[in-house]
mmCIF file of C-alpha atoms in Angstrom:
data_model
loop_
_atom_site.group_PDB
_atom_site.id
_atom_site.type_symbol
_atom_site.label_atom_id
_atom_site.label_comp_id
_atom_site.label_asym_id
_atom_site.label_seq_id
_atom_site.Cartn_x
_atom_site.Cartn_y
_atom_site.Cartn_z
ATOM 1 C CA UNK A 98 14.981 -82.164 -40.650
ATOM 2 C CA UNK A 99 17.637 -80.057 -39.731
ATOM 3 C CA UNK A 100 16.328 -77.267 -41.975
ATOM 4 C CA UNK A 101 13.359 -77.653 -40.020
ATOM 5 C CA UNK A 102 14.369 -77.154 -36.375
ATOM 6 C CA UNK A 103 16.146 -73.827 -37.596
ATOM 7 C CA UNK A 104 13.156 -72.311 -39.094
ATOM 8 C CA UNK A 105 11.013 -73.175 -35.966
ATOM 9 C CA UNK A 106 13.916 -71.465 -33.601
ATOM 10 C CA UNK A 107 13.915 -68.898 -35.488
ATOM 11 C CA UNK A 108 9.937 -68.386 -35.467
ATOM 12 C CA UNK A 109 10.230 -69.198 -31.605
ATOM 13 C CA UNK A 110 12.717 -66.449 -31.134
ATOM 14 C CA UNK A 111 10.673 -64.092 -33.278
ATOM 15 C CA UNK A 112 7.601 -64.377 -31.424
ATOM 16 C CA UNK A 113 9.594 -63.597 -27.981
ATOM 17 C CA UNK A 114 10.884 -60.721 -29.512
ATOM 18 C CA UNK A 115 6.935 -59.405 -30.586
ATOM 19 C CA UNK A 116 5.714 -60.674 -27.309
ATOM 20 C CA UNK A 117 8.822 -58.571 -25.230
ATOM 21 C CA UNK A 118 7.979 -55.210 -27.910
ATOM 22 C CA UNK A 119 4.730 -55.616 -26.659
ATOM 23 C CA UNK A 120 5.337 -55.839 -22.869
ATOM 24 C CA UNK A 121 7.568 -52.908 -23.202
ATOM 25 C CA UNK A 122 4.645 -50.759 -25.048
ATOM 26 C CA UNK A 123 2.251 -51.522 -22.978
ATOM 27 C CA UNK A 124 3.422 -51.062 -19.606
ATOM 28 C CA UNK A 125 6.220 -48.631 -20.404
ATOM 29 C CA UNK A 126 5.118 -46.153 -23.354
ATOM 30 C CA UNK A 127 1.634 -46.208 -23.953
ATOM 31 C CA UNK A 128 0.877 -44.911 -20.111
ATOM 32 C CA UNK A 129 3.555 -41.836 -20.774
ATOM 33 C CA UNK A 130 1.668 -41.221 -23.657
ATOM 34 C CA UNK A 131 -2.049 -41.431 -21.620
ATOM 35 C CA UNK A 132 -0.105 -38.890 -18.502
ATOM 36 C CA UNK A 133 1.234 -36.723 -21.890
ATOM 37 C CA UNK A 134 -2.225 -36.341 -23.169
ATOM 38 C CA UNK A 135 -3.695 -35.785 -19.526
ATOM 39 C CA UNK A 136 -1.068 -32.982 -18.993
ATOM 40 C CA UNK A 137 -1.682 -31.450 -22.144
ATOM 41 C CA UNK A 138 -5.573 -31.416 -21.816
ATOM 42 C CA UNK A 139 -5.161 -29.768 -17.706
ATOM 43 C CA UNK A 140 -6.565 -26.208 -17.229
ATOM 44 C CA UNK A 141 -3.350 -23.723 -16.948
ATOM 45 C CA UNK A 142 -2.386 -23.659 -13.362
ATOM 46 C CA UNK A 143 -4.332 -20.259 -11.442
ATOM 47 C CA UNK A 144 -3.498 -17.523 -10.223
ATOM 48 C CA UNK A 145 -3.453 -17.455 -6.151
ATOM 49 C CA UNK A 146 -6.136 -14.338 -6.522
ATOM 50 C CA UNK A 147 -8.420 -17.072 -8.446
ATOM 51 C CA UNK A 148 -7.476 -19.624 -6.021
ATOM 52 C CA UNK A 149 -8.778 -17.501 -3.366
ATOM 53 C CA UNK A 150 -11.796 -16.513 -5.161
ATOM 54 C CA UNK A 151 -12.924 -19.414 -5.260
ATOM 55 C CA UNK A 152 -12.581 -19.636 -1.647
ATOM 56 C CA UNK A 153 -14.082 -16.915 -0.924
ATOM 57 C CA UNK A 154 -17.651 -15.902 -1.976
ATOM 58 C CA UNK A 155 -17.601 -11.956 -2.979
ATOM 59 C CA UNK A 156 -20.580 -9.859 -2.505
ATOM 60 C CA UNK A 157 -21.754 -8.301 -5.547
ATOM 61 C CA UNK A 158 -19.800 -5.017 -4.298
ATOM 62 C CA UNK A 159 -16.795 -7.008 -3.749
ATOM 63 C CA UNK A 160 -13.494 -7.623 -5.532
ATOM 64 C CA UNK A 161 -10.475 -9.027 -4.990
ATOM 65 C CA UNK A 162 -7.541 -6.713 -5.407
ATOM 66 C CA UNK A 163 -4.210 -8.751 -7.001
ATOM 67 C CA UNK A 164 -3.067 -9.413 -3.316
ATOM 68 C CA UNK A 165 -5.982 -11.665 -2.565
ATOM 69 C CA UNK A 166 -7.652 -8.429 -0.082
ATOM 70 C CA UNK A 167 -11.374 -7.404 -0.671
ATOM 71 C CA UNK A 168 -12.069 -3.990 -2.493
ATOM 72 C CA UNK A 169 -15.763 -3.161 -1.298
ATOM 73 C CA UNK A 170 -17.442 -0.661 -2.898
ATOM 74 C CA UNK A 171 -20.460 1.246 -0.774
ATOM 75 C CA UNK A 172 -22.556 4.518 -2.145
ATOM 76 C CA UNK A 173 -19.473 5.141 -4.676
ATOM 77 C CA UNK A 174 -16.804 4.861 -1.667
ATOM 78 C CA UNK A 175 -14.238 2.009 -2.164
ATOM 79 C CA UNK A 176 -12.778 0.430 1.047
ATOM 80 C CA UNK A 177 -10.364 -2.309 1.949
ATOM 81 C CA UNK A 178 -10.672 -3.255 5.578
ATOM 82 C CA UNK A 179 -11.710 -0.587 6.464
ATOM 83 C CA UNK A 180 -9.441 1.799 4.844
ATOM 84 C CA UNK A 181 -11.236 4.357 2.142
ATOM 85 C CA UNK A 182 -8.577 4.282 -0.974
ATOM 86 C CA UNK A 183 -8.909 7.544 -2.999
ATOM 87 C CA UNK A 184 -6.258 8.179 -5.495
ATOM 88 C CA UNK A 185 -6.010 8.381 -9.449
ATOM 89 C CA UNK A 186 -8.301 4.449 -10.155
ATOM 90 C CA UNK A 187 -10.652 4.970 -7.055
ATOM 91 C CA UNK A 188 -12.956 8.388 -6.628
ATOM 92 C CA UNK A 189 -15.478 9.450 -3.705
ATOM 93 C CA UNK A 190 -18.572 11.240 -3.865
ATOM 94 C CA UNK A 191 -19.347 15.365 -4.735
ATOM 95 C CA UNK A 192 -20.321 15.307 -1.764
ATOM 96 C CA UNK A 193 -18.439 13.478 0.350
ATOM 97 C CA UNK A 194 -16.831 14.653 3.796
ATOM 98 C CA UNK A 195 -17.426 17.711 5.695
ATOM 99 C CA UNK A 196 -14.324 18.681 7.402
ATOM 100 C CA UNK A 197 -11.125 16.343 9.636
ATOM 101 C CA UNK A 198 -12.510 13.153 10.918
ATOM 102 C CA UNK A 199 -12.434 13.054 14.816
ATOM 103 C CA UNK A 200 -9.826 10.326 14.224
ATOM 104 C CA UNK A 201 -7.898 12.174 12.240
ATOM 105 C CA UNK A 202 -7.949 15.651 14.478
ATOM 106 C CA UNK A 203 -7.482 13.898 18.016
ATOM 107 C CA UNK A 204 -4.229 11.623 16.724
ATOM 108 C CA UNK A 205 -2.791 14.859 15.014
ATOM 109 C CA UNK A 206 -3.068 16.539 18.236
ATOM 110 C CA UNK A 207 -0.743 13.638 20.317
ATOM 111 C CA UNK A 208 1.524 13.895 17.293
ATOM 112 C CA UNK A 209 1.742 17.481 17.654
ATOM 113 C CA UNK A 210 2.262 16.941 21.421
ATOM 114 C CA UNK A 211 4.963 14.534 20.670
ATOM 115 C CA UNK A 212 6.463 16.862 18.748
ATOM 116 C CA UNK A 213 6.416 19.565 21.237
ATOM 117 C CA UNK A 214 7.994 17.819 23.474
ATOM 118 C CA UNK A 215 11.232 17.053 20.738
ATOM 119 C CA UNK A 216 11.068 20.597 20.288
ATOM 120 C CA UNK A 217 9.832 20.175 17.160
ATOM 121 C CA UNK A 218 6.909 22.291 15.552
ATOM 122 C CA UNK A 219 4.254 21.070 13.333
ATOM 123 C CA UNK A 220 0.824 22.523 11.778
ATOM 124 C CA UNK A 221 -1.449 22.046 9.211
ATOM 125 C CA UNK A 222 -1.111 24.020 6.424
ATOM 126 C CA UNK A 223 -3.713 22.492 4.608
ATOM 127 C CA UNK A 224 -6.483 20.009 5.870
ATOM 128 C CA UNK A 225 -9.891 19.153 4.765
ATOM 129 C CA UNK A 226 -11.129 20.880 0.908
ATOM 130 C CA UNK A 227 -14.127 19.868 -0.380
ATOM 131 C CA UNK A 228 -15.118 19.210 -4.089
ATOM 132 C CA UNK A 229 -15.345 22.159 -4.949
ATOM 133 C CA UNK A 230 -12.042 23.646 -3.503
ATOM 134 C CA UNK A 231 -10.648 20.989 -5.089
ATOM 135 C CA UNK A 232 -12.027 22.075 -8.649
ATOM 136 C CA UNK A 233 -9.907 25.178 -7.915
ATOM 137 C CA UNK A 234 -7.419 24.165 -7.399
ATOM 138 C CA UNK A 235 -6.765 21.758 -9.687
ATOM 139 C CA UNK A 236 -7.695 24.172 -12.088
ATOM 140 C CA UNK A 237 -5.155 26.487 -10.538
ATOM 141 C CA UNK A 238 -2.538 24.232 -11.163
ATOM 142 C CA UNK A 239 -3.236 22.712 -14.970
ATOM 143 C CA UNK A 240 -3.528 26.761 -15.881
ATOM 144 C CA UNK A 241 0.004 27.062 -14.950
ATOM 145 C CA UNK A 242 1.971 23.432 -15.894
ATOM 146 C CA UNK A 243 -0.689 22.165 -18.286
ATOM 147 C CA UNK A 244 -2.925 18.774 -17.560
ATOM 148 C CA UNK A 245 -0.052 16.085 -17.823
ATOM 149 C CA UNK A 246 1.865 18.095 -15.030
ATOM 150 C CA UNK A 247 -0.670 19.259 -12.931
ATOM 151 C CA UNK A 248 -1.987 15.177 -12.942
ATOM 152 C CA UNK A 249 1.099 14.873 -11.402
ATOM 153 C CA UNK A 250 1.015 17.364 -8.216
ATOM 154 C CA UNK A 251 -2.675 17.679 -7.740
ATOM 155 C CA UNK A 252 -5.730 15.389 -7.622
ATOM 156 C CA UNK A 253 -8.734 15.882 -9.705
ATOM 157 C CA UNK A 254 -11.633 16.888 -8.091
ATOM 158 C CA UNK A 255 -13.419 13.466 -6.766
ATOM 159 C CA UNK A 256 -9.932 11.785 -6.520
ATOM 160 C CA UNK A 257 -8.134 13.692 -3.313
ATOM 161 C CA UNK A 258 -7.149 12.380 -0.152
ATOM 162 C CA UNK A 259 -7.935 15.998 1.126
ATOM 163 C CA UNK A 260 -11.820 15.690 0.812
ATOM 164 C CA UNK A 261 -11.810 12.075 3.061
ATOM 165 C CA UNK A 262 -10.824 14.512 5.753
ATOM 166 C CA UNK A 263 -7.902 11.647 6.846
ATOM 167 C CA UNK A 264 -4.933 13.796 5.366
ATOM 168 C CA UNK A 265 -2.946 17.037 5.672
ATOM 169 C CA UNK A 266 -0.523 18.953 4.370
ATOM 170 C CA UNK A 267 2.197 19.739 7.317
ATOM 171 C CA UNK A 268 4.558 22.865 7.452
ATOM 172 C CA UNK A 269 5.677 23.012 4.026
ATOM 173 C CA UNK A 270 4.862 22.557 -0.022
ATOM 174 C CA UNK A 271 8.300 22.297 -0.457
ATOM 175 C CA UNK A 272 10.015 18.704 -1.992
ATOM 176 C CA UNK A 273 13.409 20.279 1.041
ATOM 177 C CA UNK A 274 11.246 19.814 3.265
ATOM 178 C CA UNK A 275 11.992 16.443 3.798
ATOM 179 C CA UNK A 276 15.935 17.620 4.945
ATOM 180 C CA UNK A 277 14.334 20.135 8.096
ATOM 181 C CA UNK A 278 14.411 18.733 11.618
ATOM 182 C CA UNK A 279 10.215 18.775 11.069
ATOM 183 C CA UNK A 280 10.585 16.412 8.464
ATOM 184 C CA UNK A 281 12.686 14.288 9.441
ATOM 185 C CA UNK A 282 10.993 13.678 12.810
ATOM 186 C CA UNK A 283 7.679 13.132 10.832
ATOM 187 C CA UNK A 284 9.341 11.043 8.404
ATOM 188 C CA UNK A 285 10.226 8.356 11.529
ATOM 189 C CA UNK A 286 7.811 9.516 13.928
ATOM 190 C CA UNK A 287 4.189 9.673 12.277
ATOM 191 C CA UNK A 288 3.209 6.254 11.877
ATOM 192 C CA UNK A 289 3.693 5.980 15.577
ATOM 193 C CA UNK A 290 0.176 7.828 15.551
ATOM 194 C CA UNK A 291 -1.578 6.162 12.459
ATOM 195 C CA UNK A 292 -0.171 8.333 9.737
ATOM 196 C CA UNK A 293 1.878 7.220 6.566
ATOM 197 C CA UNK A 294 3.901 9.406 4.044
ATOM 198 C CA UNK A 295 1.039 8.647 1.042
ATOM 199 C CA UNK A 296 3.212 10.326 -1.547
ATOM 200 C CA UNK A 297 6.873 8.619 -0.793
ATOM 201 C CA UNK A 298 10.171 9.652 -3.220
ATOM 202 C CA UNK A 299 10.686 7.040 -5.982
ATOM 203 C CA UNK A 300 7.401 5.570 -5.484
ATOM 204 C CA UNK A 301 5.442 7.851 -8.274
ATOM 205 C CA UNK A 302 4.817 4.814 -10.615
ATOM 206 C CA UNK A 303 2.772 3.309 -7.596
ATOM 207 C CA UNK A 304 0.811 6.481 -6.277
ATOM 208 C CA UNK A 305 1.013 8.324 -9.278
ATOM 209 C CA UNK A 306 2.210 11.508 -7.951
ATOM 210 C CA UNK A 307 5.481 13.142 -6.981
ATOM 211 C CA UNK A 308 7.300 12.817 -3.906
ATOM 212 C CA UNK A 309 5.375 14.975 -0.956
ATOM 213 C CA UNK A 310 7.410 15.046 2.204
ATOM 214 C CA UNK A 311 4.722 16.999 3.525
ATOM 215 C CA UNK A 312 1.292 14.857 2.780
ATOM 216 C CA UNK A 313 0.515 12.799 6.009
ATOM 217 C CA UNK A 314 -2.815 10.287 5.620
ATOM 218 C CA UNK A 315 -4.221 8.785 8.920
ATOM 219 C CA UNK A 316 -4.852 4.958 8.428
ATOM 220 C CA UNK A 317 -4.354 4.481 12.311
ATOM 221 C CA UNK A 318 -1.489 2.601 14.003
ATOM 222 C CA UNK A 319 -1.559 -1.022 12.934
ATOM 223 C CA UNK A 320 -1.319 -0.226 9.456
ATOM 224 C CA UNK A 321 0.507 2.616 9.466
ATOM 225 C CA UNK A 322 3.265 0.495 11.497
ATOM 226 C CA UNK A 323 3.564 -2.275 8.382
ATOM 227 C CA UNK A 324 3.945 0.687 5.836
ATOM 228 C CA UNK A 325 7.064 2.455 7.733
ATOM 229 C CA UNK A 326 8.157 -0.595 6.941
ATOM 230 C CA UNK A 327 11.406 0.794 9.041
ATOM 231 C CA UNK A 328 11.932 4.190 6.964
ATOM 232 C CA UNK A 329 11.469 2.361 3.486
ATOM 233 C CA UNK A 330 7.989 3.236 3.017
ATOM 234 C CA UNK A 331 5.143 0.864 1.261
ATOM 235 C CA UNK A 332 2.549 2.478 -0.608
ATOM 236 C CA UNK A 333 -1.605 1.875 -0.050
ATOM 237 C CA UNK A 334 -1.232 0.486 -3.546
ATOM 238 C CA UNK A 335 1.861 -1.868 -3.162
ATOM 239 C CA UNK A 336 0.391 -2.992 0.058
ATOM 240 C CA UNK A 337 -2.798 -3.696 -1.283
ATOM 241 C CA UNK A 338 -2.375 -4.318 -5.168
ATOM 242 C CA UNK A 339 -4.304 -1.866 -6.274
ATOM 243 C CA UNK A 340 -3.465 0.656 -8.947
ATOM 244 C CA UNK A 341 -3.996 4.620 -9.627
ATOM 245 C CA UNK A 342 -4.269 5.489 -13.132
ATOM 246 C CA UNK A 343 -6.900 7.814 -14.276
ATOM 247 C CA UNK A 344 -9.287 5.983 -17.201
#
């Protein structure tokens, strides 16, 4: 009898034990198991440029640039609120522009006022080229340093700030420029009246050209302000996320 009441304790206390293993499973490691194979079957987190195209619905002319602004293209002309990008990625037109934009001439001419006043003399050395200036001289420059150089100093034709009519050359073609009273007051002065430095020392893996102390673009005031950025200058393509690499 005794035998008995052992062996039916010790079935009692077996089935408490499969009934607690069960509890445990249940409740405890079969729903870590159901959130594992949820996490593991999730779509990889997105970048914030997808999150915000799916925000935003983009025209057929429309991209979004790795900062999350629109790139709008229009008769072969790229733009990003409102500012035309031309460098190495982005070209214009043949026949695009026909000389400084109004814009451009009237805030050169406070600048140069400014200036004046500081005792300080600036001029354009070079302004507005078209296409085919450019073609010169581009070609001027690859006959003497060879392609890879010249990409480096000088815009192919289609690809220069010059034929937008929004930039200049000031003064000087010379990288000392930078150290003369002229170029240091346009250095800290310029964006005051909507130009940037476009070509900025250290900053060739971004623009894709060398350092040109003397190559003012006019963007106008508010964004020219945000790329001084206090003396450190930003670059269109930093600001933007855009790059300039030839294809």
């Amino acid at each position: 009898m005794k035998k008995n009441n052992k062996l039916i304790i010790l079935i009692l206390i077996f089935l408490l034990i499969l009934s607690i293993s069960f509890i445990i499973y249940t409740n405890v490691l079969k729903p870590s198991k159901n959130i594992e194979e949820k996490v593991n079957n999730q779509e990889p987190d997105k970048t914030e440029t997808e999150k915000k195209e799916e925000k935003i619905e983009l025209k057929e002319n429309q991209t979004l640039t790795k900062k999350g602004y629109i790139l709008e293209e229009n008769d072969g002309v790229y733009s990003i609120d409102g500012i035309i990008i031309t460098n190495k990625t982005y070209s214009i037109p043949q026949s695009y522009g026909n000389g400084l934009t109004k814009e451009f001439t009237e805030a050169f001419n406070k600048m140069q006022v400014a200036a004046k006043e500081d005792n300080i003399d600036i001029k354009i050395i070079s302004g507005y080229r078209s296409y085919n200036t450019q073609v010169s001289t581009y070609n001027y420059w690859t006959s003497k340093y060879g392609k890879a150089e010249a990409d480096k100093i000088s815009a192919r034709p289609g690809h220069s700030e010059h034929q937008l009519g929004l930039a200049a050359d000031i003064n000087s073609l010379y990288t000392s420029f930078k150290d003369t009273k002229e170029g240091i007051w346009l250095n800290n002065n310029a964006y005051k009246y909507g130009f940037i430095l476009r070509y900025p020392e250290s900053k060739t893996e971004e623009t894709g050209y060398s350092f040109e102390p003397w190559h003012y673009r006019y963007v106008g005031t508010s964004l020219a302000e945000k790329l001084y950025n206090n003396g450190d200058w930003i670059t269109l393509e930093d600001y933007y996320g855009i790059t300039s690499k030839y294809e």
